mmCIF file of C-alpha atoms in Angstrom:
data_model
loop_
_atom_site.group_PDB
_atom_site.id
_atom_site.type_symbol
_atom_site.label_atom_id
_atom_site.label_comp_id
_atom_site.label_asym_id
_atom_site.label_seq_id
_atom_site.Cartn_x
_atom_site.Cartn_y
_atom_site.Cartn_z
ATOM 1 C CA MET A 1 -20.560 -35.078 53.021
ATOM 2 C CA VAL A 2 -24.062 -36.315 53.612
ATOM 3 C CA THR A 3 -26.720 -33.677 53.710
ATOM 4 C CA SER A 4 -30.210 -34.513 54.690
ATOM 5 C CA ARG A 5 -33.211 -33.203 52.897
ATOM 6 C CA TRP A 6 -33.962 -30.939 55.857
ATOM 7 C CA THR A 7 -30.654 -29.065 56.025
ATOM 8 C CA ALA A 8 -29.267 -29.008 52.496
ATOM 9 C CA ALA A 9 -29.572 -25.540 50.972
ATOM 10 C CA PRO A 10 -31.202 -25.738 47.545
ATOM 11 C CA ALA A 11 -28.535 -25.314 44.838
ATOM 12 C CA GLN A 12 -30.328 -22.353 43.288
ATOM 13 C CA THR A 13 -30.010 -20.154 46.365
ATOM 14 C CA ALA A 14 -26.273 -20.808 46.955
ATOM 15 C CA SER A 15 -24.397 -17.598 46.259
ATOM 16 C CA LEU A 16 -22.396 -17.604 43.028
ATOM 17 C CA ARG A 17 -18.825 -17.559 44.306
ATOM 18 C CA ARG A 18 -16.362 -17.631 41.492
ATOM 19 C CA ARG A 19 -12.648 -17.386 41.858
ATOM 20 C CA GLY A 20 -9.588 -16.484 39.901
ATOM 21 C CA PRO A 21 -9.684 -17.133 36.190
ATOM 22 C CA VAL A 22 -13.415 -17.944 36.088
ATOM 23 C CA LEU A 23 -14.341 -14.611 37.659
ATOM 24 C CA GLU A 24 -11.839 -12.752 35.505
ATOM 25 C CA ARG A 25 -13.257 -14.383 32.393
ATOM 26 C CA ALA A 26 -16.756 -13.290 33.427
ATOM 27 C CA ILE A 27 -15.597 -9.706 33.971
ATOM 28 C CA LEU A 28 -13.773 -9.545 30.633
ATOM 29 C CA ASP A 29 -16.798 -10.967 28.815
ATOM 30 C CA ALA A 30 -18.994 -8.415 30.563
ATOM 31 C CA ALA A 31 -16.663 -5.639 29.403
ATOM 32 C CA LEU A 32 -16.937 -6.821 25.786
ATOM 33 C CA GLU A 33 -20.729 -7.018 26.155
ATOM 34 C CA GLN A 34 -20.868 -3.465 27.492
ATOM 35 C CA LEU A 35 -18.630 -2.237 24.673
ATOM 36 C CA SER A 36 -21.034 -3.634 22.115
ATOM 37 C CA THR A 37 -24.140 -2.236 23.812
ATOM 38 C CA VAL A 38 -23.197 1.134 25.329
ATOM 39 C CA GLY A 39 -19.767 1.690 23.763
ATOM 40 C CA TRP A 40 -16.601 3.149 25.292
ATOM 41 C CA ASN A 41 -18.336 6.285 26.506
ATOM 42 C CA GLY A 42 -21.199 4.424 28.153
ATOM 43 C CA LEU A 43 -19.082 1.742 29.766
ATOM 44 C CA THR A 44 -18.522 2.045 33.511
ATOM 45 C CA MET A 45 -16.747 -0.210 35.985
ATOM 46 C CA GLU A 46 -20.014 -0.438 37.933
ATOM 47 C CA GLY A 47 -21.926 -1.428 34.829
ATOM 48 C CA VAL A 48 -19.403 -4.117 33.969
ATOM 49 C CA ALA A 49 -19.511 -5.438 37.537
ATOM 50 C CA ALA A 50 -23.287 -5.628 37.377
ATOM 51 C CA VAL A 51 -23.298 -7.570 34.109
ATOM 52 C CA ALA A 52 -20.644 -9.896 35.513
ATOM 53 C CA GLN A 53 -22.785 -10.309 38.621
ATOM 54 C CA THR A 54 -19.977 -9.274 40.925
ATOM 55 C CA GLY A 55 -19.063 -6.268 43.013
ATOM 56 C CA LYS A 56 -17.097 -3.361 41.593
ATOM 57 C CA ALA A 57 -14.353 -3.997 44.143
ATOM 58 C CA ALA A 58 -13.633 -7.288 42.375
ATOM 59 C CA VAL A 59 -13.211 -5.350 39.141
ATOM 60 C CA TYR A 60 -11.077 -2.494 40.507
ATOM 61 C CA ARG A 61 -8.857 -4.937 42.379
ATOM 62 C CA ARG A 62 -7.669 -6.382 39.106
ATOM 63 C CA TRP A 63 -8.074 -3.447 36.716
ATOM 64 C CA PRO A 64 -7.306 -0.028 38.240
ATOM 65 C CA SER A 65 -8.787 1.886 35.314
ATOM 66 C CA LYS A 66 -11.316 1.668 32.508
ATOM 67 C CA GLU A 67 -8.474 1.611 29.956
ATOM 68 C CA ASP A 68 -6.798 -1.325 31.691
ATOM 69 C CA LEU A 69 -10.011 -3.339 31.725
ATOM 70 C CA VAL A 70 -11.030 -2.617 28.142
ATOM 71 C CA ALA A 71 -7.508 -3.167 26.775
ATOM 72 C CA ASP A 72 -7.334 -6.574 28.486
ATOM 73 C CA ALA A 73 -10.847 -7.527 27.371
ATOM 74 C CA LEU A 74 -10.075 -6.692 23.762
ATOM 75 C CA ARG A 75 -6.688 -8.394 23.763
ATOM 76 C CA ALA A 76 -8.196 -11.518 25.320
ATOM 77 C CA GLY A 77 -11.015 -11.514 22.776
ATOM 78 C CA LEU A 78 -8.956 -11.142 19.610
ATOM 79 C CA PRO A 79 -8.491 -14.341 17.602
ATOM 80 C CA ARG A 80 -5.227 -16.105 18.240
ATOM 81 C CA PHE A 81 -2.866 -16.436 15.339
ATOM 82 C CA GLU A 82 -2.675 -19.991 14.101
ATOM 83 C CA ASP A 83 0.537 -21.807 13.491
ATOM 84 C CA VAL A 84 2.416 -20.605 10.451
ATOM 85 C CA PRO A 85 0.435 -21.395 7.332
ATOM 86 C CA ASP A 86 2.003 -24.087 5.169
ATOM 87 C CA LEU A 87 -0.001 -24.305 1.998
ATOM 88 C CA GLY A 88 2.821 -25.235 -0.328
ATOM 89 C CA GLY A 89 4.194 -21.955 -1.541
ATOM 90 C CA VAL A 90 5.070 -18.435 -0.464
ATOM 91 C CA ARG A 91 2.171 -16.837 -2.348
ATOM 92 C CA GLU A 92 -0.487 -19.038 -0.738
ATOM 93 C CA ASP A 93 1.123 -18.779 2.686
ATOM 94 C CA LEU A 94 1.251 -14.969 2.518
ATOM 95 C CA LEU A 95 -2.370 -14.757 1.380
ATOM 96 C CA GLU A 96 -3.471 -16.999 4.224
ATOM 97 C CA LEU A 97 -1.542 -14.873 6.732
ATOM 98 C CA CYS A 98 -3.094 -11.664 5.418
ATOM 99 C CA ARG A 99 -6.543 -13.258 5.640
ATOM 100 C CA GLN A 100 -5.921 -14.155 9.283
ATOM 101 C CA ALA A 101 -4.878 -10.576 10.048
ATOM 102 C CA ARG A 102 -8.003 -9.296 8.328
ATOM 103 C CA GLU A 103 -10.221 -11.743 10.258
ATOM 104 C CA ALA A 104 -8.682 -10.437 13.483
ATOM 105 C CA MET A 105 -9.430 -6.794 12.623
ATOM 106 C CA PHE A 106 -12.938 -7.693 11.436
ATOM 107 C CA SER A 107 -13.730 -9.963 14.360
ATOM 108 C CA ARG A 108 -16.178 -8.654 16.943
ATOM 109 C CA PRO A 109 -13.342 -7.549 19.263
ATOM 110 C CA GLY A 110 -11.525 -6.105 16.232
ATOM 111 C CA PHE A 111 -14.537 -3.943 15.380
ATOM 112 C CA ALA A 112 -14.932 -3.011 19.048
ATOM 113 C CA LEU A 113 -11.248 -2.048 19.198
ATOM 114 C CA ARG A 114 -11.552 0.256 16.231
ATOM 115 C CA ALA A 115 -14.758 1.777 17.612
ATOM 116 C CA VAL A 116 -13.055 2.457 20.952
ATOM 117 C CA ILE A 117 -10.120 4.125 19.228
ATOM 118 C CA HIS A 118 -12.612 6.339 17.450
ATOM 119 C CA GLU A 119 -14.425 7.306 20.658
ATOM 120 C CA CYS A 120 -11.682 7.807 23.179
ATOM 121 C CA ASP A 121 -9.193 10.624 23.547
ATOM 122 C CA GLN A 122 -5.754 10.612 21.950
ATOM 123 C CA VAL A 123 -3.847 9.513 25.035
ATOM 124 C CA GLN A 124 -6.177 6.566 25.564
ATOM 125 C CA ALA A 125 -6.106 5.812 21.837
ATOM 126 C CA GLU A 126 -2.370 5.120 22.028
ATOM 127 C CA ARG A 127 -3.118 2.401 24.570
ATOM 128 C CA PHE A 128 -5.506 0.739 22.167
ATOM 129 C CA HIS A 129 -3.197 1.143 19.181
ATOM 130 C CA ALA A 130 -0.788 -0.907 21.284
ATOM 131 C CA VAL A 131 -3.442 -3.627 21.575
ATOM 132 C CA ILE A 132 -3.558 -3.769 17.761
ATOM 133 C CA PHE A 133 0.216 -3.867 17.587
ATOM 134 C CA ASN A 134 0.714 -6.503 20.280
ATOM 135 C CA GLY A 135 -2.378 -8.544 19.457
ATOM 136 C CA VAL A 136 -2.400 -8.533 15.668
ATOM 137 C CA VAL A 137 0.666 -6.943 14.094
ATOM 138 C CA GLU A 138 3.449 -8.557 16.124
ATOM 139 C CA PRO A 139 2.085 -12.122 16.050
ATOM 140 C CA SER A 140 1.493 -11.897 12.310
ATOM 141 C CA VAL A 141 4.940 -10.440 11.617
ATOM 142 C CA LYS A 142 6.446 -13.395 13.546
ATOM 143 C CA LEU A 143 4.626 -15.741 11.188
ATOM 144 C CA LEU A 144 5.763 -13.627 8.236
ATOM 145 C CA HIS A 145 9.385 -14.149 9.352
ATOM 146 C CA GLU A 146 8.826 -17.901 9.259
ATOM 147 C CA ILE A 147 7.177 -17.822 5.847
ATOM 148 C CA VAL A 148 10.033 -15.766 4.406
ATOM 149 C CA THR A 149 12.693 -17.957 6.041
ATOM 150 C CA ARG A 150 11.070 -21.099 4.659
ATOM 151 C CA GLY A 151 10.815 -19.417 1.266
ATOM 152 C CA ILE A 152 14.545 -18.684 1.313
ATOM 153 C CA GLU A 153 15.235 -22.341 2.150
ATOM 154 C CA ARG A 154 13.055 -23.403 -0.766
ATOM 155 C CA GLY A 155 14.671 -20.975 -3.199
ATOM 156 C CA GLU A 156 11.436 -19.014 -3.661
ATOM 157 C CA VAL A 157 12.739 -15.942 -1.832
ATOM 158 C CA ARG A 158 16.037 -14.067 -2.188
ATOM 159 C CA PRO A 159 18.279 -14.382 0.897
ATOM 160 C CA ASP A 160 18.567 -10.634 1.571
ATOM 161 C CA ALA A 161 14.791 -10.251 1.793
ATOM 162 C CA ALA A 162 14.806 -11.129 5.493
ATOM 163 C CA ASN A 163 15.133 -7.529 6.734
ATOM 164 C CA ASP A 164 13.018 -5.248 8.931
ATOM 165 C CA TYR A 165 11.855 -3.059 6.063
ATOM 166 C CA VAL A 166 10.460 -5.975 4.066
ATOM 167 C CA PHE A 167 8.745 -7.353 7.179
ATOM 168 C CA ASP A 168 7.164 -3.976 7.919
ATOM 169 C CA ALA A 169 5.824 -3.566 4.392
ATOM 170 C CA ILE A 170 2.701 -5.746 4.710
ATOM 171 C CA PRO A 171 1.355 -4.343 8.002
ATOM 172 C CA ALA A 172 2.327 -0.851 6.810
ATOM 173 C CA MET A 173 0.328 -1.284 3.599
ATOM 174 C CA MET A 174 -2.692 -2.794 5.347
ATOM 175 C CA MET A 175 -2.878 0.036 7.872
ATOM 176 C CA TYR A 176 -2.182 2.754 5.335
ATOM 177 C CA ARG A 177 -4.781 1.710 2.821
ATOM 178 C CA SER A 178 -7.361 1.124 5.559
ATOM 179 C CA LYS A 179 -6.820 4.583 6.968
ATOM 180 C CA MET A 180 -6.128 6.619 3.842
ATOM 181 C CA ARG A 181 -8.217 4.815 1.239
ATOM 182 C CA GLY A 182 -10.928 3.276 3.414
ATOM 183 C CA SER A 183 -9.866 -0.120 2.166
ATOM 184 C CA GLU A 184 -11.505 -3.184 3.698
ATOM 185 C CA TRP A 185 -8.961 -5.535 2.177
ATOM 186 C CA ASP A 186 -11.173 -7.913 0.272
ATOM 187 C CA ASP A 187 -9.620 -10.989 -1.304
ATOM 188 C CA LEU A 188 -8.974 -9.278 -4.643
ATOM 189 C CA GLU A 189 -7.095 -6.374 -3.088
ATOM 190 C CA MET A 190 -5.042 -8.757 -0.987
ATOM 191 C CA GLU A 191 -4.075 -10.797 -4.031
ATOM 192 C CA GLU A 192 -3.155 -7.666 -5.943
ATOM 193 C CA MET A 193 -0.918 -6.448 -3.135
ATOM 194 C CA ILE A 194 0.808 -9.819 -2.831
ATOM 195 C CA ASP A 195 1.272 -10.137 -6.607
ATOM 196 C CA GLN A 196 2.207 -6.528 -7.418
ATOM 197 C CA LEU A 197 4.197 -5.566 -4.360
ATOM 198 C CA VAL A 198 5.237 -8.463 -2.152
ATOM 199 C CA LEU A 199 6.226 -11.218 -4.585
ATOM 200 C CA PRO A 200 8.329 -8.851 -6.777
ATOM 201 C CA LEU A 201 10.009 -7.739 -3.561
ATOM 202 C CA LEU A 202 10.801 -11.273 -2.427
ATOM 203 C CA ARG A 203 11.662 -13.198 -5.550
ATOM 204 C CA PRO A 204 15.244 -14.034 -6.350
ATOM 205 C CA THR A 205 16.911 -11.823 -8.932
ATOM 206 C CA GLY A 206 17.004 -13.362 -12.344
ATOM 207 C CA SER A 207 13.672 -15.107 -11.841
ATOM 208 C CA MET B 1 -5.189 64.285 -5.416
ATOM 209 C CA VAL B 2 -3.519 67.185 -3.693
ATOM 210 C CA THR B 3 -3.840 67.304 0.055
ATOM 211 C CA SER B 4 -2.747 70.356 1.984
ATOM 212 C CA ARG B 5 -0.761 70.095 5.141
ATOM 213 C CA TRP B 6 -3.823 71.180 7.122
ATOM 214 C CA THR B 7 -6.220 68.495 5.990
ATOM 215 C CA ALA B 8 -4.070 65.440 5.251
ATOM 216 C CA ALA B 9 -4.494 62.813 8.001
ATOM 217 C CA PRO B 10 -1.086 61.654 9.265
ATOM 218 C CA ALA B 11 -0.247 58.183 7.868
ATOM 219 C CA GLN B 12 0.219 56.675 11.317
ATOM 220 C CA THR B 13 -3.313 57.351 12.498
ATOM 221 C CA ALA B 14 -5.023 56.056 9.337
ATOM 222 C CA SER B 15 -6.842 52.852 10.269
ATOM 223 C CA LEU B 16 -5.157 49.705 8.975
ATOM 224 C CA ARG B 17 -7.568 48.595 6.281
ATOM 225 C CA ARG B 18 -6.424 45.456 4.598
ATOM 226 C CA ARG B 19 -8.299 43.626 1.974
ATOM 227 C CA GLY B 20 -8.563 40.209 0.412
ATOM 228 C CA PRO B 21 -5.419 38.133 0.315
ATOM 229 C CA VAL B 22 -3.419 40.460 2.566
ATOM 230 C CA LEU B 23 -5.973 40.251 5.359
ATOM 231 C CA GLU B 24 -6.368 36.507 4.879
ATOM 232 C CA ARG B 25 -2.611 36.031 5.061
ATOM 233 C CA ALA B 26 -2.540 38.001 8.320
ATOM 234 C CA ILE B 27 -5.306 35.864 9.804
ATOM 235 C CA LEU B 28 -3.660 32.581 8.760
ATOM 236 C CA ASP B 29 -0.326 33.723 10.191
ATOM 237 C CA ALA B 30 -2.076 34.708 13.400
ATOM 238 C CA ALA B 31 -3.641 31.239 13.590
ATOM 239 C CA LEU B 32 -0.214 29.601 13.249
ATOM 240 C CA GLU B 33 1.167 31.948 15.900
ATOM 241 C CA GLN B 34 -1.649 31.052 18.289
ATOM 242 C CA LEU B 35 -1.113 27.334 17.625
ATOM 243 C CA SER B 36 2.505 27.641 18.644
ATOM 244 C CA THR B 37 1.778 29.688 21.776
ATOM 245 C CA VAL B 38 -1.517 28.410 23.206
ATOM 246 C CA GLY B 39 -2.054 25.269 21.120
ATOM 247 C CA TRP B 40 -5.249 23.848 19.646
ATOM 248 C CA ASN B 41 -7.118 23.910 22.933
ATOM 249 C CA GLY B 42 -6.183 27.514 23.744
ATOM 250 C CA LEU B 43 -6.832 28.873 20.273
ATOM 251 C CA THR B 44 -9.997 30.901 19.821
ATOM 252 C CA MET B 45 -11.371 32.816 16.839
ATOM 253 C CA GLU B 46 -11.365 35.960 18.979
ATOM 254 C CA GLY B 47 -7.741 35.421 19.961
ATOM 255 C CA VAL B 48 -6.726 34.930 16.328
ATOM 256 C CA ALA B 49 -8.627 38.054 15.304
ATOM 257 C CA ALA B 50 -6.870 40.052 18.002
ATOM 258 C CA VAL B 51 -3.409 38.897 16.927
ATOM 259 C CA ALA B 52 -4.301 39.653 13.316
ATOM 260 C CA GLN B 53 -5.526 43.078 14.429
ATOM 261 C CA THR B 54 -8.929 42.590 12.892
ATOM 262 C CA GLY B 55 -12.451 41.909 14.046
ATOM 263 C CA LYS B 56 -13.725 38.398 14.622
ATOM 264 C CA ALA B 57 -16.407 38.974 11.985
ATOM 265 C CA ALA B 58 -13.653 39.152 9.379
ATOM 266 C CA VAL B 59 -12.441 35.754 10.576
ATOM 267 C CA TYR B 60 -15.842 34.041 10.793
ATOM 268 C CA ARG B 61 -16.845 35.388 7.384
ATOM 269 C CA ARG B 62 -14.134 33.316 5.762
ATOM 270 C CA TRP B 63 -13.750 30.409 8.194
ATOM 271 C CA PRO B 64 -17.007 29.215 9.801
ATOM 272 C CA SER B 65 -15.231 27.052 12.357
ATOM 273 C CA LYS B 66 -11.985 26.627 14.278
ATOM 274 C CA GLU B 67 -11.241 23.455 12.289
ATOM 275 C CA ASP B 68 -11.670 25.278 8.977
ATOM 276 C CA LEU B 69 -9.307 28.049 10.036
ATOM 277 C CA VAL B 70 -6.603 25.825 11.498
ATOM 278 C CA ALA B 71 -6.746 23.335 8.593
ATOM 279 C CA ASP B 72 -6.283 26.177 6.104
ATOM 280 C CA ALA B 73 -3.508 27.802 8.138
ATOM 281 C CA LEU B 74 -1.585 24.547 8.352
ATOM 282 C CA ARG B 75 -2.086 23.661 4.697
ATOM 283 C CA ALA B 76 -0.975 27.132 3.636
ATOM 284 C CA GLY B 77 2.074 26.940 5.895
ATOM 285 C CA LEU B 78 3.376 23.534 4.811
ATOM 286 C CA PRO B 79 6.362 23.651 2.460
ATOM 287 C CA ARG B 80 5.472 23.273 -1.176
ATOM 288 C CA PHE B 81 6.829 20.290 -2.981
ATOM 289 C CA GLU B 82 9.551 21.234 -5.409
ATOM 290 C CA ASP B 83 9.640 20.106 -8.967
ATOM 291 C CA VAL B 84 10.476 16.463 -9.394
ATOM 292 C CA PRO B 85 14.048 15.849 -8.249
ATOM 293 C CA ASP B 86 16.417 14.990 -11.081
ATOM 294 C CA LEU B 87 19.718 14.060 -9.554
ATOM 295 C CA GLY B 88 20.763 11.518 -12.136
ATOM 296 C CA GLY B 89 19.378 8.240 -10.902
ATOM 297 C CA VAL B 90 16.384 6.641 -9.272
ATOM 298 C CA ARG B 91 18.122 6.069 -5.935
ATOM 299 C CA GLU B 92 19.180 9.717 -5.501
ATOM 300 C CA ASP B 93 15.823 11.010 -6.742
ATOM 301 C CA LEU B 94 13.904 8.811 -4.295
ATOM 302 C CA LEU B 95 16.117 9.836 -1.387
ATOM 303 C CA GLU B 96 15.634 13.509 -2.232
ATOM 304 C CA LEU B 97 11.867 13.028 -2.410
ATOM 305 C CA CYS B 98 11.779 11.290 0.963
ATOM 306 C CA ARG B 99 13.873 14.080 2.469
ATOM 307 C CA GLN B 100 11.389 16.665 1.177
ATOM 308 C CA ALA B 101 8.508 14.729 2.738
ATOM 309 C CA ARG B 102 10.386 14.548 6.020
ATOM 310 C CA GLU B 103 11.151 18.290 5.914
ATOM 311 C CA ALA B 104 7.440 18.956 5.454
ATOM 312 C CA MET B 105 6.470 16.846 8.483
ATOM 313 C CA PHE B 106 9.264 18.373 10.570
ATOM 314 C CA SER B 107 8.638 21.947 9.477
ATOM 315 C CA ARG B 108 7.034 24.276 12.006
ATOM 316 C CA PRO B 109 3.553 23.741 10.483
ATOM 317 C CA GLY B 110 4.294 20.007 10.290
ATOM 318 C CA PHE B 111 5.019 19.875 14.018
ATOM 319 C CA ALA B 112 1.967 22.034 14.702
ATOM 320 C CA LEU B 113 -0.158 19.701 12.599
ATOM 321 C CA ARG B 114 0.948 16.665 14.548
ATOM 322 C CA ALA B 115 0.422 18.475 17.845
ATOM 323 C CA VAL B 116 -3.109 19.441 16.825
ATOM 324 C CA ILE B 117 -3.921 15.855 15.872
ATOM 325 C CA HIS B 118 -2.741 14.827 19.293
ATOM 326 C CA GLU B 119 -4.877 17.413 21.091
ATOM 327 C CA CYS B 120 -8.140 17.402 19.212
ATOM 328 C CA ASP B 121 -10.943 14.825 19.231
ATOM 329 C CA GLN B 122 -11.150 11.960 16.769
ATOM 330 C CA VAL B 123 -13.659 13.587 14.427
ATOM 331 C CA GLN B 124 -11.533 16.715 14.165
ATOM 332 C CA ALA B 125 -8.394 14.596 13.834
ATOM 333 C CA GLU B 126 -9.696 13.119 10.586
ATOM 334 C CA ARG B 127 -9.855 16.642 9.178
ATOM 335 C CA PHE B 128 -6.198 17.166 10.003
ATOM 336 C CA HIS B 129 -5.144 13.750 8.720
ATOM 337 C CA ALA B 130 -6.634 14.956 5.439
ATOM 338 C CA VAL B 131 -4.307 17.985 5.591
ATOM 339 C CA ILE B 132 -1.359 15.578 5.811
ATOM 340 C CA PHE B 133 -2.739 13.531 2.943
ATOM 341 C CA ASN B 134 -3.544 16.448 0.656
ATOM 342 C CA GLY B 135 -0.597 18.614 1.643
ATOM 343 C CA VAL B 136 2.226 16.082 1.902
ATOM 344 C CA VAL B 137 1.305 12.575 0.776
ATOM 345 C CA GLU B 138 -0.514 13.319 -2.485
ATOM 346 C CA PRO B 139 2.004 15.867 -3.841
ATOM 347 C CA SER B 140 4.897 13.575 -3.028
ATOM 348 C CA VAL B 141 3.222 10.527 -4.581
ATOM 349 C CA LYS B 142 2.724 12.589 -7.779
ATOM 350 C CA LEU B 143 6.468 13.214 -7.853
ATOM 351 C CA LEU B 144 7.073 9.532 -7.110
ATOM 352 C CA HIS B 145 5.040 8.650 -10.221
ATOM 353 C CA GLU B 146 7.314 10.870 -12.295
ATOM 354 C CA ILE B 147 10.486 9.421 -10.816
ATOM 355 C CA VAL B 148 9.296 5.866 -11.484
ATOM 356 C CA THR B 149 8.147 6.720 -15.030
ATOM 357 C CA ARG B 150 11.497 8.311 -15.823
ATOM 358 C CA GLY B 151 13.236 5.287 -14.307
ATOM 359 C CA ILE B 152 11.272 2.981 -16.606
ATOM 360 C CA GLU B 153 12.293 5.105 -19.596
ATOM 361 C CA ARG B 154 15.929 4.879 -18.505
ATOM 362 C CA GLY B 155 15.775 1.124 -17.946
ATOM 363 C CA GLU B 156 16.440 1.480 -14.182
ATOM 364 C CA VAL B 157 12.921 0.368 -13.257
ATOM 365 C CA ARG B 158 10.847 -2.597 -14.444
ATOM 366 C CA PRO B 159 7.796 -1.545 -16.491
ATOM 367 C CA ASP B 160 5.213 -3.245 -14.257
ATOM 368 C CA ALA B 161 6.379 -1.291 -11.215
ATOM 369 C CA ALA B 162 4.071 1.608 -12.020
ATOM 370 C CA ASN B 163 1.124 0.372 -9.941
ATOM 371 C CA ASP B 164 -0.848 1.727 -6.979
ATOM 372 C CA TYR B 165 0.616 -0.711 -4.487
ATOM 373 C CA VAL B 166 4.204 0.239 -5.284
ATOM 374 C CA PHE B 167 3.323 3.945 -5.103
ATOM 375 C CA ASP B 168 1.655 3.486 -1.720
ATOM 376 C CA ALA B 169 4.601 1.625 -0.233
ATOM 377 C CA ILE B 170 6.810 4.636 0.608
ATOM 378 C CA PRO B 171 4.170 6.786 2.349
ATOM 379 C CA ALA B 172 2.816 3.645 4.017
ATOM 380 C CA MET B 173 6.258 2.785 5.422
ATOM 381 C CA MET B 174 6.987 6.327 6.562
ATOM 382 C CA MET B 175 3.698 6.629 8.431
ATOM 383 C CA TYR B 176 3.869 3.127 9.870
ATOM 384 C CA ARG B 177 7.358 3.366 11.258
ATOM 385 C CA SER B 178 6.685 6.870 12.635
ATOM 386 C CA LYS B 179 3.602 5.692 14.442
ATOM 387 C CA MET B 180 4.557 2.152 15.453
ATOM 388 C CA ARG B 181 8.316 2.474 15.973
ATOM 389 C CA GLY B 182 8.608 6.163 16.847
ATOM 390 C CA SER B 183 10.895 6.563 13.867
ATOM 391 C CA GLU B 184 12.044 10.075 12.947
ATOM 392 C CA TRP B 185 13.365 8.962 9.580
ATOM 393 C CA ASP B 186 16.948 10.105 9.763
ATOM 394 C CA ASP B 187 19.114 9.867 6.655
ATOM 395 C CA LEU B 188 20.421 6.406 7.513
ATOM 396 C CA GLU B 189 16.964 4.922 7.956
ATOM 397 C CA MET B 190 15.816 6.500 4.721
ATOM 398 C CA GLU B 191 18.747 5.042 2.812
ATOM 399 C CA GLU B 192 18.140 1.619 4.337
ATOM 400 C CA MET B 193 14.499 1.676 3.312
ATOM 401 C CA ILE B 194 15.339 2.749 -0.235
ATOM 402 C CA ASP B 195 18.121 0.146 -0.560
ATOM 403 C CA GLN B 196 16.440 -2.794 1.196
ATOM 404 C CA LEU B 197 12.826 -2.302 0.164
ATOM 405 C CA VAL B 198 12.291 0.155 -2.679
ATOM 406 C CA LEU B 199 15.138 -0.532 -5.090
ATOM 407 C CA PRO B 200 14.670 -4.335 -4.955
ATOM 408 C CA LEU B 201 10.999 -3.679 -5.662
ATOM 409 C CA LEU B 202 11.686 -1.474 -8.671
ATOM 410 C CA ARG B 203 14.677 -2.991 -10.403
ATOM 411 C CA PRO B 204 14.247 -4.966 -13.573
ATOM 412 C CA THR B 205 14.315 -8.738 -13.200
ATOM 413 C CA GLY B 206 17.637 -10.221 -14.096
ATOM 414 C CA SER B 207 19.546 -7.208 -12.793
#
């Protein structure tokens, strides 16, 4: 369409009309920004709308409550889990997986998630524990399955190690020591856990 | 001292003057009673004093805050851990230990403790998590040490199993599966965990 110099509206004054995923992305980013500046308690739907340069109706239409919005923003912000590590052996693969889980919990959304859990009430906290479970624990346990299965195929892991209790052990230990011992899971601690707990648990008998 | 019929005050109208441990016991019991009737939110120092038939000054003198009083009441009410189980073998001893830990968390104070954690704010909740740690986890891990040490002496357990990561595994699993999977740790689940996770972790290589 040809527009003459006299009738074309300057680009800068055109209203910013975003749709669908672009607008949603802007709202979720605004929610993460608000979490890092004013925290869970200070965050409001109006404040998020303002930062996203949209109206609060656009926010409420998609996210009926503060919990819904913040849970989605955090889940969307958490690092994705890579393909299953394949570094040549079970020990290296497990260490790489644990590092990825740690990076997720120490990413900016991971910190924000833990701060929110600390600030909100118990009912809301369960919602955000679910974000940790669905966004970090479950994807990493899926990769753990694959590492163990491949280890069995390679003879590094005993066949009966592929059970729910073994798979729960790593996330259970990481959560427990974080909560009860204030552990931040540095590389040394991770190696010790893999060497003193996980590898003895997985290796074939007689080896 | 001889008292004549005319001057002796009848026993029933003598004021109930309790001292020291007896009065403290009455106050702690009253706190547990209030927890089970009105819960954390409904409990007040005045209400506890009334149930204990004492003045609130007697309560505040010993327990400056609601958290102090309730934490002490719960800790005092939790079942004590018995001497280390000695049922003839590592598997039976571990199962007995896990049952004792479960009984503690499902005792009346154990239920009350978990209800309080659910009702109170996050800062207060950390206080009550410490009651679980000091009152249930730590005593049971001490017994776990003894079971593992005895197992090493008997040749049932490999010598390098006596490390912090192995000792953390059982409480870590019990907390994780309670929280994440809603597990109530019935006998079957306990046996599965011992057989599929703990015994493979402890047994000597080559066995």
